[in-house]
CSV table of C-alpha atoms in Angstrom, one decimal:
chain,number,residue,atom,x,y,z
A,159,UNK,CA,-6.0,7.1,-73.3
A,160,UNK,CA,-3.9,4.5,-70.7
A,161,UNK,CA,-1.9,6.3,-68.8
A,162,UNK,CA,0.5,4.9,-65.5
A,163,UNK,CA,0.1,6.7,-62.5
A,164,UNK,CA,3.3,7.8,-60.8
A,165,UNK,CA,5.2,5.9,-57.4
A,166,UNK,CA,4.2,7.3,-54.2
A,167,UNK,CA,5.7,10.6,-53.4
A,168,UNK,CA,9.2,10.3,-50.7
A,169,UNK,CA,7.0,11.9,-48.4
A,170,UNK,CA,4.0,9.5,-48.4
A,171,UNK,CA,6.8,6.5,-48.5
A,172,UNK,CA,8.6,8.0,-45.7
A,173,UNK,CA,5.4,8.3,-43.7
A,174,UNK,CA,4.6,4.6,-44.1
A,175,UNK,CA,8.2,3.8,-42.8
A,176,UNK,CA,8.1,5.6,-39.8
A,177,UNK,CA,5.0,5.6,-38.7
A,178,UNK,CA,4.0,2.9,-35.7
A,179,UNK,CA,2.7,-0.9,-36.0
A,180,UNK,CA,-0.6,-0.6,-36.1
A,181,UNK,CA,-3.4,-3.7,-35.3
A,182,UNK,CA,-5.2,-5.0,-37.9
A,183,UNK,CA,-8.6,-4.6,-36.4
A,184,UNK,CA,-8.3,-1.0,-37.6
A,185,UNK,CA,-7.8,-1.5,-41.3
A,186,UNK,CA,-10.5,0.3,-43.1
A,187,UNK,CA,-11.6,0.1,-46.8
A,188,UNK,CA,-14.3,1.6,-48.8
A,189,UNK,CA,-16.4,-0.4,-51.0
A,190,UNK,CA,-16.4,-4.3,-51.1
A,191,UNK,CA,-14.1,-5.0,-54.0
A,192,UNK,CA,-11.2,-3.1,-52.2
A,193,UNK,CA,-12.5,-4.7,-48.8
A,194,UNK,CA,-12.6,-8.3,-50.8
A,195,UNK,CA,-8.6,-7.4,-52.1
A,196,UNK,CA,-7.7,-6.5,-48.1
A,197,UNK,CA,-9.0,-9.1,-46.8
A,198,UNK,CA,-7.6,-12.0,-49.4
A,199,UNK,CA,-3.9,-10.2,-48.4
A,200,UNK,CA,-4.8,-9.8,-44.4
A,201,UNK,CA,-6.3,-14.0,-44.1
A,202,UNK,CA,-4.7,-15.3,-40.9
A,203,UNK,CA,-3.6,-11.7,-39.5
A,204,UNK,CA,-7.1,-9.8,-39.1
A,205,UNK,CA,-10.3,-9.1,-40.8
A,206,UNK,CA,-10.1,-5.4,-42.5
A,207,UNK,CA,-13.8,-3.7,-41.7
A,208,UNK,CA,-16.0,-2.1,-45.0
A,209,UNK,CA,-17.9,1.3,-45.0
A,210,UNK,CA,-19.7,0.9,-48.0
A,211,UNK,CA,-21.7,-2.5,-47.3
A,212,UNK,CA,-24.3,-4.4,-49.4
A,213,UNK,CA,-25.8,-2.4,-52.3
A,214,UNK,CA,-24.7,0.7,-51.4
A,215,UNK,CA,-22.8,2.8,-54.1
A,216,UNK,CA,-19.8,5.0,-53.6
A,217,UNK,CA,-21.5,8.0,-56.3
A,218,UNK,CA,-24.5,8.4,-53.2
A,219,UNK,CA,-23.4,7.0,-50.5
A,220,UNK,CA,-23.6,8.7,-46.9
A,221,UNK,CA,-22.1,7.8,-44.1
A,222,UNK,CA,-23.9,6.5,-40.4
A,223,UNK,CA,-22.5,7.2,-37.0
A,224,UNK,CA,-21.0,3.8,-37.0
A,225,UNK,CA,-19.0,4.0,-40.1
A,226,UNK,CA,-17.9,7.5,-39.1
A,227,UNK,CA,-16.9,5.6,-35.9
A,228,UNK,CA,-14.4,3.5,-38.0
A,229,UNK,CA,-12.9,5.6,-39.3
A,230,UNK,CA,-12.5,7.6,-36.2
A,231,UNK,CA,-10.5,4.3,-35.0
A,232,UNK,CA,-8.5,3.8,-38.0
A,233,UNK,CA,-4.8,3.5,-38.2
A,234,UNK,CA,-4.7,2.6,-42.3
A,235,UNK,CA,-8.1,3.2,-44.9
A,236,UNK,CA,-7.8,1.9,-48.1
A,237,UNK,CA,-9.9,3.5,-51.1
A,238,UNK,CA,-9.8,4.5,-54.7
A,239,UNK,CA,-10.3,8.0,-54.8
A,240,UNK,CA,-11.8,11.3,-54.5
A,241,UNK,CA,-13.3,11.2,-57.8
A,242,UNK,CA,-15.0,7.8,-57.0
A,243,UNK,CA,-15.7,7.4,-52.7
A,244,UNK,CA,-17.3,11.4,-53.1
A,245,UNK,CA,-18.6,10.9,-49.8
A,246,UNK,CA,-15.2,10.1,-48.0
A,247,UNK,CA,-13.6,13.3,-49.2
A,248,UNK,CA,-13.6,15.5,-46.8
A,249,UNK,CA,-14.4,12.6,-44.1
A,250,UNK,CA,-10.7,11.4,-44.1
A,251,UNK,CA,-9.6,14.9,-43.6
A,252,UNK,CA,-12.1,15.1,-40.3
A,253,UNK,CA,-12.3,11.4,-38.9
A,254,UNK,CA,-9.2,9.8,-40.1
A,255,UNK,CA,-6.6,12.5,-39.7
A,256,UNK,CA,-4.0,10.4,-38.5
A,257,UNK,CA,-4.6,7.4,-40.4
A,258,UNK,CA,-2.4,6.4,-43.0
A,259,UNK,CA,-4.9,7.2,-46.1
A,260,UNK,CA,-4.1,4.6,-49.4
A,261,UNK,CA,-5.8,5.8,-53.1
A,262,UNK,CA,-5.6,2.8,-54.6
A,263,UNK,CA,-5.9,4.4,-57.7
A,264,UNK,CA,-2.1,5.5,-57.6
A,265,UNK,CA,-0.8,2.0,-57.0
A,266,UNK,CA,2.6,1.5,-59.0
A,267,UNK,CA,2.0,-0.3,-61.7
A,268,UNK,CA,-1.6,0.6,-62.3
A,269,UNK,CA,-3.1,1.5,-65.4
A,270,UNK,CA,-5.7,4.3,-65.5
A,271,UNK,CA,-8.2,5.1,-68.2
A,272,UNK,CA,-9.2,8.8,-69.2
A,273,UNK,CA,-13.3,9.4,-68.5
A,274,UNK,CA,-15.3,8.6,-71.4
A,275,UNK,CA,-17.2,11.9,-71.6
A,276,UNK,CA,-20.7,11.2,-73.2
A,277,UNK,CA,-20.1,7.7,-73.6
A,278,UNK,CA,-20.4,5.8,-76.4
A,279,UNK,CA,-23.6,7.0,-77.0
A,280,UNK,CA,-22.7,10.6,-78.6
A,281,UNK,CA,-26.2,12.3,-77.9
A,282,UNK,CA,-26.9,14.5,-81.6
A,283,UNK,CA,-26.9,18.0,-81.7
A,284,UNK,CA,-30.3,19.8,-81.9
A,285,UNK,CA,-29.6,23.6,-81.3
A,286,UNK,CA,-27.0,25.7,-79.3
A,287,UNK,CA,-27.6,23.3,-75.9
A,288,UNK,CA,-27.6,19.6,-77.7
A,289,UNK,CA,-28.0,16.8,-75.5
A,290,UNK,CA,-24.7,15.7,-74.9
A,291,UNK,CA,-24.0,19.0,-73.6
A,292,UNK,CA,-27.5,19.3,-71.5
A,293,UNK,CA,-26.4,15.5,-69.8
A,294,UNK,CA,-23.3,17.1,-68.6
A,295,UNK,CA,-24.5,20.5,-66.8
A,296,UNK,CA,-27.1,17.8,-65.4
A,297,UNK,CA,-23.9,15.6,-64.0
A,298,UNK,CA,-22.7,19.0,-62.7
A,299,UNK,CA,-25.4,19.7,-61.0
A,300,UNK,CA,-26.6,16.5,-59.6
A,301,UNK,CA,-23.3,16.0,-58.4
A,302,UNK,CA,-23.2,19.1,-56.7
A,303,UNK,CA,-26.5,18.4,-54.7
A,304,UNK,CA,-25.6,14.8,-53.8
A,305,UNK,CA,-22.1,16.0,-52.9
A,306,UNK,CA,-23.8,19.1,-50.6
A,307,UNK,CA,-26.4,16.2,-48.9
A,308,UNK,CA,-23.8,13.7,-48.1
A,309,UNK,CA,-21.7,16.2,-46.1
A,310,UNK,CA,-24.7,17.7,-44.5
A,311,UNK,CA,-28.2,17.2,-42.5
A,312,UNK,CA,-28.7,13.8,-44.2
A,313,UNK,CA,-25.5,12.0,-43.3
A,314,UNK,CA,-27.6,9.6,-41.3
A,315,UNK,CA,-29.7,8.4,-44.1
A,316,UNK,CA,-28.4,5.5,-46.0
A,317,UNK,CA,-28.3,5.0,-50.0
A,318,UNK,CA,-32.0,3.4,-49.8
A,319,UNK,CA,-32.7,7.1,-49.4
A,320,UNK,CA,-30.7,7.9,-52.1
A,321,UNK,CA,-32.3,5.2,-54.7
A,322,UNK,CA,-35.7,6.6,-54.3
A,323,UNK,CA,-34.8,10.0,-54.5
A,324,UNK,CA,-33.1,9.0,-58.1
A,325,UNK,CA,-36.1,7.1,-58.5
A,326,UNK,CA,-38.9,10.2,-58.5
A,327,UNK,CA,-36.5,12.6,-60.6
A,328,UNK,CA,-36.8,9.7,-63.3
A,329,UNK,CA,-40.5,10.0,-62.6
A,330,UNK,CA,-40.1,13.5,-63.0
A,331,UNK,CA,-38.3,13.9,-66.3
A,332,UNK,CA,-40.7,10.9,-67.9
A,333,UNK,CA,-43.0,13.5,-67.4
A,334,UNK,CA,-41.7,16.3,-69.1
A,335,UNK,CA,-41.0,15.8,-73.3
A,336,UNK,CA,-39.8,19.0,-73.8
A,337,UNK,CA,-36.3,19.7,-74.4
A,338,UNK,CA,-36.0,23.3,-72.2
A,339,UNK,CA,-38.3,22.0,-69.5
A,340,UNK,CA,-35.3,19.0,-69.3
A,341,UNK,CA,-33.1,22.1,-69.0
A,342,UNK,CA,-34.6,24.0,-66.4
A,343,UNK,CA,-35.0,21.0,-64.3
A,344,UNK,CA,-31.4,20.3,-64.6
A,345,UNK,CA,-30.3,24.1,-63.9
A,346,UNK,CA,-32.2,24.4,-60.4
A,347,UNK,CA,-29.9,22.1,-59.0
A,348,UNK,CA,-27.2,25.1,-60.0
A,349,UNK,CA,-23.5,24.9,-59.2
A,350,UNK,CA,-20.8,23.1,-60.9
A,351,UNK,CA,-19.0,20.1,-58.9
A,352,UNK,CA,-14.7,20.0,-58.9
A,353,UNK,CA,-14.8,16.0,-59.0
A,354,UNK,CA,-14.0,14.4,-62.5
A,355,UNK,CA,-15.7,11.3,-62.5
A,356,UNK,CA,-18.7,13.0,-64.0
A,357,UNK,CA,-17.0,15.0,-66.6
A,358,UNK,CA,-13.4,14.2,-67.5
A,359,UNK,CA,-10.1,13.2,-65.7
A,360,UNK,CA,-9.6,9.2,-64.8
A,361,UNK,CA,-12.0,6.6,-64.7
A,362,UNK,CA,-11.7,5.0,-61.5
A,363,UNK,CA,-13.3,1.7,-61.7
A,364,UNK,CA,-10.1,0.6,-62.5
A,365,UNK,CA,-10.7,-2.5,-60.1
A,366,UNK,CA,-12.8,-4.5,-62.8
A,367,UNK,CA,-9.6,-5.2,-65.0
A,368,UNK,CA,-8.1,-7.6,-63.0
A,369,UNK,CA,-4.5,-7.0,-64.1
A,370,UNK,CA,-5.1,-3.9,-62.0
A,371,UNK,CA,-6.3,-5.6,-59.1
A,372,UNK,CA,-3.2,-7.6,-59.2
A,373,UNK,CA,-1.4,-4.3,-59.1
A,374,UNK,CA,-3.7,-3.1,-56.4
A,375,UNK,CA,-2.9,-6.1,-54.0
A,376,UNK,CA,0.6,-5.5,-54.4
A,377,UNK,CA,-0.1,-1.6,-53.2
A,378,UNK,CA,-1.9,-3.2,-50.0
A,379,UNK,CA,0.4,-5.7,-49.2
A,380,UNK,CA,3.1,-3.5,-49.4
A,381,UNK,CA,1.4,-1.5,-47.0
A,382,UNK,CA,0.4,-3.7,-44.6
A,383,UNK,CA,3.9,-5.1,-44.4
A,384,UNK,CA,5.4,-1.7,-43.3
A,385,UNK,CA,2.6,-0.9,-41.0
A,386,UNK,CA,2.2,-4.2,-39.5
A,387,UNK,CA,6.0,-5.8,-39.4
A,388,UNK,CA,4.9,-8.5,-37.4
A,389,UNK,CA,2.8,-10.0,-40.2
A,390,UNK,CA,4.6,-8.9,-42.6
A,391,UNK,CA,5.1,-12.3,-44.3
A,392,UNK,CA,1.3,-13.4,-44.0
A,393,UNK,CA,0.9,-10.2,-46.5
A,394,UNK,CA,3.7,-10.9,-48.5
A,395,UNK,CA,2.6,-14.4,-49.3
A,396,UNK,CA,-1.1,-13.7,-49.9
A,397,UNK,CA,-0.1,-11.4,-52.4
A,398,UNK,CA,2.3,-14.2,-54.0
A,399,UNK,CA,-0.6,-16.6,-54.2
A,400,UNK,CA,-3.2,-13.8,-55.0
A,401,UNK,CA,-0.7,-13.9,-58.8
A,402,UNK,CA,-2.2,-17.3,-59.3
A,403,UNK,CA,-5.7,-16.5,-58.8
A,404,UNK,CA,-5.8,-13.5,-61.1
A,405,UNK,CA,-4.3,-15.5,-64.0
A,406,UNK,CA,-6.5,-18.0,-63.6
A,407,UNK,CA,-9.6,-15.4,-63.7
A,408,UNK,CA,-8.5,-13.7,-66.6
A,409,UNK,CA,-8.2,-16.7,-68.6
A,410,UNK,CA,-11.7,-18.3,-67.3
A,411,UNK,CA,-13.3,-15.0,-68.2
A,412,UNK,CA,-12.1,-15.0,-71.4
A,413,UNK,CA,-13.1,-18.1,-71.8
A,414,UNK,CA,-16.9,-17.5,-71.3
A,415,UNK,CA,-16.6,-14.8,-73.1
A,416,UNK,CA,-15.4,-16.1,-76.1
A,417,UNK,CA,-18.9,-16.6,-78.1
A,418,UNK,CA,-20.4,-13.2,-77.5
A,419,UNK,CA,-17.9,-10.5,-78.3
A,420,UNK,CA,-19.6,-10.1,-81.4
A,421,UNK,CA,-22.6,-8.8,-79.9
A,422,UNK,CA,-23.5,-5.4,-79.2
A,423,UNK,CA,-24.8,-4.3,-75.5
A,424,UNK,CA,-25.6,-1.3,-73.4
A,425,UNK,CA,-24.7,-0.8,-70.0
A,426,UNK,CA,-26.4,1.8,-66.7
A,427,UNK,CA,-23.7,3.8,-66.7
A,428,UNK,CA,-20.5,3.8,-68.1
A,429,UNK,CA,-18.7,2.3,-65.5
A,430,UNK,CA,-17.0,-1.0,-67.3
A,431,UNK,CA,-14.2,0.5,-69.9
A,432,UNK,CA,-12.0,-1.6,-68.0
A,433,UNK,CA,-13.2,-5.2,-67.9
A,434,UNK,CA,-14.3,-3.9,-71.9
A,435,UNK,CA,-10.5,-3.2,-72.6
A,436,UNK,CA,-8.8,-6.4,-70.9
A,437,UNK,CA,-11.3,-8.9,-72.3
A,438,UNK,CA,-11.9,-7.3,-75.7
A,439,UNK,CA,-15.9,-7.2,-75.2
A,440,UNK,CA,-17.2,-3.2,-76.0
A,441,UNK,CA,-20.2,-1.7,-74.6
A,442,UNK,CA,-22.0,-0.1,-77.2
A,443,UNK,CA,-22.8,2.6,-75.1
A,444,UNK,CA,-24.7,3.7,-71.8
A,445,UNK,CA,-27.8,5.0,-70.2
A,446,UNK,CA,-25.9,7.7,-68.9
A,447,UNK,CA,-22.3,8.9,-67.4
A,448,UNK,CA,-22.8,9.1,-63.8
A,449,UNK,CA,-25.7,7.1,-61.7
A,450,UNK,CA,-26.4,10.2,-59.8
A,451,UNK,CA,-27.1,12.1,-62.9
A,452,UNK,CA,-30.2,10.8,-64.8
A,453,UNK,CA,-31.0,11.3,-68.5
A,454,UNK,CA,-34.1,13.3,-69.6
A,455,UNK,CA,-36.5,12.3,-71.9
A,456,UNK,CA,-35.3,13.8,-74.9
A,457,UNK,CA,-31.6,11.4,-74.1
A,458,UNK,CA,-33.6,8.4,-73.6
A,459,UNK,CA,-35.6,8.6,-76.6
A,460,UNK,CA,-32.2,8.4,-78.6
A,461,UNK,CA,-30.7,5.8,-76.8
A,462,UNK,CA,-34.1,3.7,-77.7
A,463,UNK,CA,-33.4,4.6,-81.5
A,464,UNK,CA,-30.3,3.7,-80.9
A,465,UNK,CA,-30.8,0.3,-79.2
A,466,UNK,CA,-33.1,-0.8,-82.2
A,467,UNK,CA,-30.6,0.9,-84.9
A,468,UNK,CA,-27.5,-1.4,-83.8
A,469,UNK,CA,-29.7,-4.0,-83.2
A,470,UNK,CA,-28.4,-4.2,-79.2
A,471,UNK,CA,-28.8,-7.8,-77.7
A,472,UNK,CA,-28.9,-6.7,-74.3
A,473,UNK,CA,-28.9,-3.9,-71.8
A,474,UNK,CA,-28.1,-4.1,-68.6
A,475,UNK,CA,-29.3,-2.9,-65.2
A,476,UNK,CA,-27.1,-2.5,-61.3
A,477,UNK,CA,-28.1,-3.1,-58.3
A,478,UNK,CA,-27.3,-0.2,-56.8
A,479,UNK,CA,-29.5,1.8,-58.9
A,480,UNK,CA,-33.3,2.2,-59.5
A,481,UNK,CA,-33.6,-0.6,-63.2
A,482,UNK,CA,-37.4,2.1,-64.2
A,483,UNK,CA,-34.5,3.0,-66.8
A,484,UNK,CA,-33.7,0.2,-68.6
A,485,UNK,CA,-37.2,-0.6,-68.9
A,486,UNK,CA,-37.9,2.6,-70.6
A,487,UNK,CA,-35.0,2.2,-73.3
A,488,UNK,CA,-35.8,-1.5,-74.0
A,489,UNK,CA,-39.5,-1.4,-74.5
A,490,UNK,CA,-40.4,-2.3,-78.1
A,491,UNK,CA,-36.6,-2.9,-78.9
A,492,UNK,CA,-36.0,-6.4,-78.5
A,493,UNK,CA,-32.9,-6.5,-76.3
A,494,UNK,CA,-33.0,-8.9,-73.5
A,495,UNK,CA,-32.4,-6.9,-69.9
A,496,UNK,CA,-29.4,-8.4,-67.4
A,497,UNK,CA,-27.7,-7.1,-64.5
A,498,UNK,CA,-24.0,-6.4,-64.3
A,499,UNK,CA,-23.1,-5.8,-60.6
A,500,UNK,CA,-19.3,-3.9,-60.7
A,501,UNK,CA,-19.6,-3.6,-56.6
A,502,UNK,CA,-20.7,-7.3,-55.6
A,503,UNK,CA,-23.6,-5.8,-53.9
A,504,UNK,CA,-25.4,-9.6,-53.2
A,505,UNK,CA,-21.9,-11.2,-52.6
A,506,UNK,CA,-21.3,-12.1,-49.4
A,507,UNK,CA,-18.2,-10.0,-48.0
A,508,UNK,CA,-14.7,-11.4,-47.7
A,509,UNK,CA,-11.1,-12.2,-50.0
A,510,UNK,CA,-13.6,-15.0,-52.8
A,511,UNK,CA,-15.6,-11.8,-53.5
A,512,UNK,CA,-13.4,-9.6,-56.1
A,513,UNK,CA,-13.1,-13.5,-57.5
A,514,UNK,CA,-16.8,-14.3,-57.5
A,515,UNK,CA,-17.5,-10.7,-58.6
A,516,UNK,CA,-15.8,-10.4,-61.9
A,517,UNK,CA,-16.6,-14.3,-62.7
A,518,UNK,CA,-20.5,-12.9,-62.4
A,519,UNK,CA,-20.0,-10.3,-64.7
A,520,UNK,CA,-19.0,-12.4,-67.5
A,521,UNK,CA,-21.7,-14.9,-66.6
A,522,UNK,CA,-24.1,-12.5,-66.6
A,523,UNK,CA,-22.8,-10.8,-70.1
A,524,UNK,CA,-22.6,-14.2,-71.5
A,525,UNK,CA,-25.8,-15.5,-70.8
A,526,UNK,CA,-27.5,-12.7,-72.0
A,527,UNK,CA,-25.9,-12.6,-74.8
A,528,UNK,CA,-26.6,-15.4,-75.9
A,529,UNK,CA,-30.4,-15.4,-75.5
A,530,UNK,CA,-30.1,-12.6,-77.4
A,531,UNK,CA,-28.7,-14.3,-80.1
């Protein structure tokens, strides 16, 4: 279901009014699609800095001393959300106290998506614990754990870490057929996480529709503009020409997407409902909900059936995650594998990114596509 996310409350507006200029060496932003929108609005006033740099991911990310640093210095961090940037949760609260703190998410004008439990792929009931039920107390759980290990001892490790730890549970629950021994495994990690992006609430890669982006940039300009008066026209006219550039992306991407719309494909993790929705082009379902919560055997076994039943052309690995996966649930199927890449993780940082980024996608969905044909 769409729904519009309210304007910012008189308090949070009224903070932005009277707070002090601030310099726009200490702009912050998350991940590199937000970093690529705060940049395009800052060019000729500053550079904003990133946390979240090359192919690290926001679900497993933890932070180094540096980053902390940042924010530490920061006078205005721009990110999505709780429910996305886990790992900045309670690090805003700490390091950033008395920065002004933006969720893009609630940007006027934005349109936000309700989670897609299960994804597409409804996993069939069995017994009293059928698999769509057993994937989510394993998002709970994982969640829980990579939520407990990004705010403790290992907050100096980096996501490379984090990859091949996903990497030997795979290992681990390739080795296990059995439905309860799926269970157990999932049930030792115990606990039950409060974010939503694992099991319900808003979808918050809302980024990758860019008629939200557009929305977005008008969030950050706004901002900028009343923290930074002095510039406030630079920000005020990037956004203008920013208009121009987003109408002309939505129609190229349409445009190289018009041949393969027809065709069904499967995606990591259900992370693309947006781009699906503005450029008519549905997954046909997902490996799994959340990256940091793998599938078992017994789950990847049906996706397989699955993949050959519909016929899927292609299914597509990230960069940010381990692509063992998509091997197992292509092999003797006939779908082509890709790479869809919702971060930019190989794009080099900077306002062309968000631009280069969502032109990849549909490059990357179109060409396999069409060798799948």
């Amino acid at each position: 279901m769409m729904k519009r996310r309210p304007l910012l409350a008189a308090s949070a507006l009224a903070t932005l009014l009277c707070a002090e200029a601030v310099a726009a060496e200490n702009v912050v932003a998350s991940i590199k699609p937000v970093h690529s929108l705060v940049a395009a609005v800052m060019e000729g006033a500053g550079t904003p800095e990133l946390l979240v740099k090359g192919a690290g991911s926001p679900h497993t990310y933890a932070m180094r001393p540096s980053e902390a640093g940042m924010l530490e210095d920061a006078q205005v961090v721009f990110w999505v959300g709780p429910e996305l940037e886990i790992f900045l949760d309670d690090a805003l609260d700490s390091l950033a106290g008395d920065a002004r703190v933006v969720a893009l998410a609630e940007a006027p004008g934005a349109t936000l998506l309700d989670q897609r439990e299960g994804g597409p792929f409804e996993a069939h009931s069995h017994d009293d614990h059928d698999g769509h039920q057993d994937e989510h107390a394993h998002a709970e759980g994982e969640e829980h754990h990579a939520h407990e290990d990004e705010h403790g001892d290992h907050a100096g490790h980096d996501n490379h870490d984090d990859r091949h730890a996903h990497a030997g549970e795979e290992e681990h629950h390739a080795a296990h057929d059995d439905h309860d021994e799926d269970h157990a495994h999932e049930e030792e990690h115990g606990g039950h996480a409060g974010h939503d992006h694992a099991h319900g609430g808003f979808d918050l890669h809302l980024w990758l529709d860019p008629e939200n982006a557009r929305e977005m940039t008008r969030q950050i300009a706004a901002t900028l503009a009343q923290a930074d008066p002095d510039n406030a026209a630079i920000y005020e006219r990037n956004a203008d020409a920013l208009d121009a550039r987003f109408d002309a992306l939505i129609a190229e991407t349409n445009e190289k997407l018009a041949d393969v719309r027809h065709k069904p494909f499967v995606v990591f993790h259900d992370a693309y409902q947006y781009f699906e929705q503005r450029f008519d082009i549905p997954a046909a379902g997902s490996i799994t909900v959340s990256p940091d919560a793998l599938p078992g055997a017994r789950r990847l076994g049906e996706i397989q059936d699955k993949i050959t039943e519909l016929g899927a052309a292609c299914v597509f690995s990230e960069p940010q995650f381990e692509p063992k996966l998509v091997n197992v649930v292509t092999e003797g199927t006939g779908a082509h594998s890709g790479v869809l890449d919702p971060l930019g993780a190989d794009i080099e940082d900077g306002p062309d990114l968000y631009f280069t980024l969502v032109g990849n996608m549909a490059d990357s969905l179109s060409g396999c596509l069409s060798d799948g044909a």
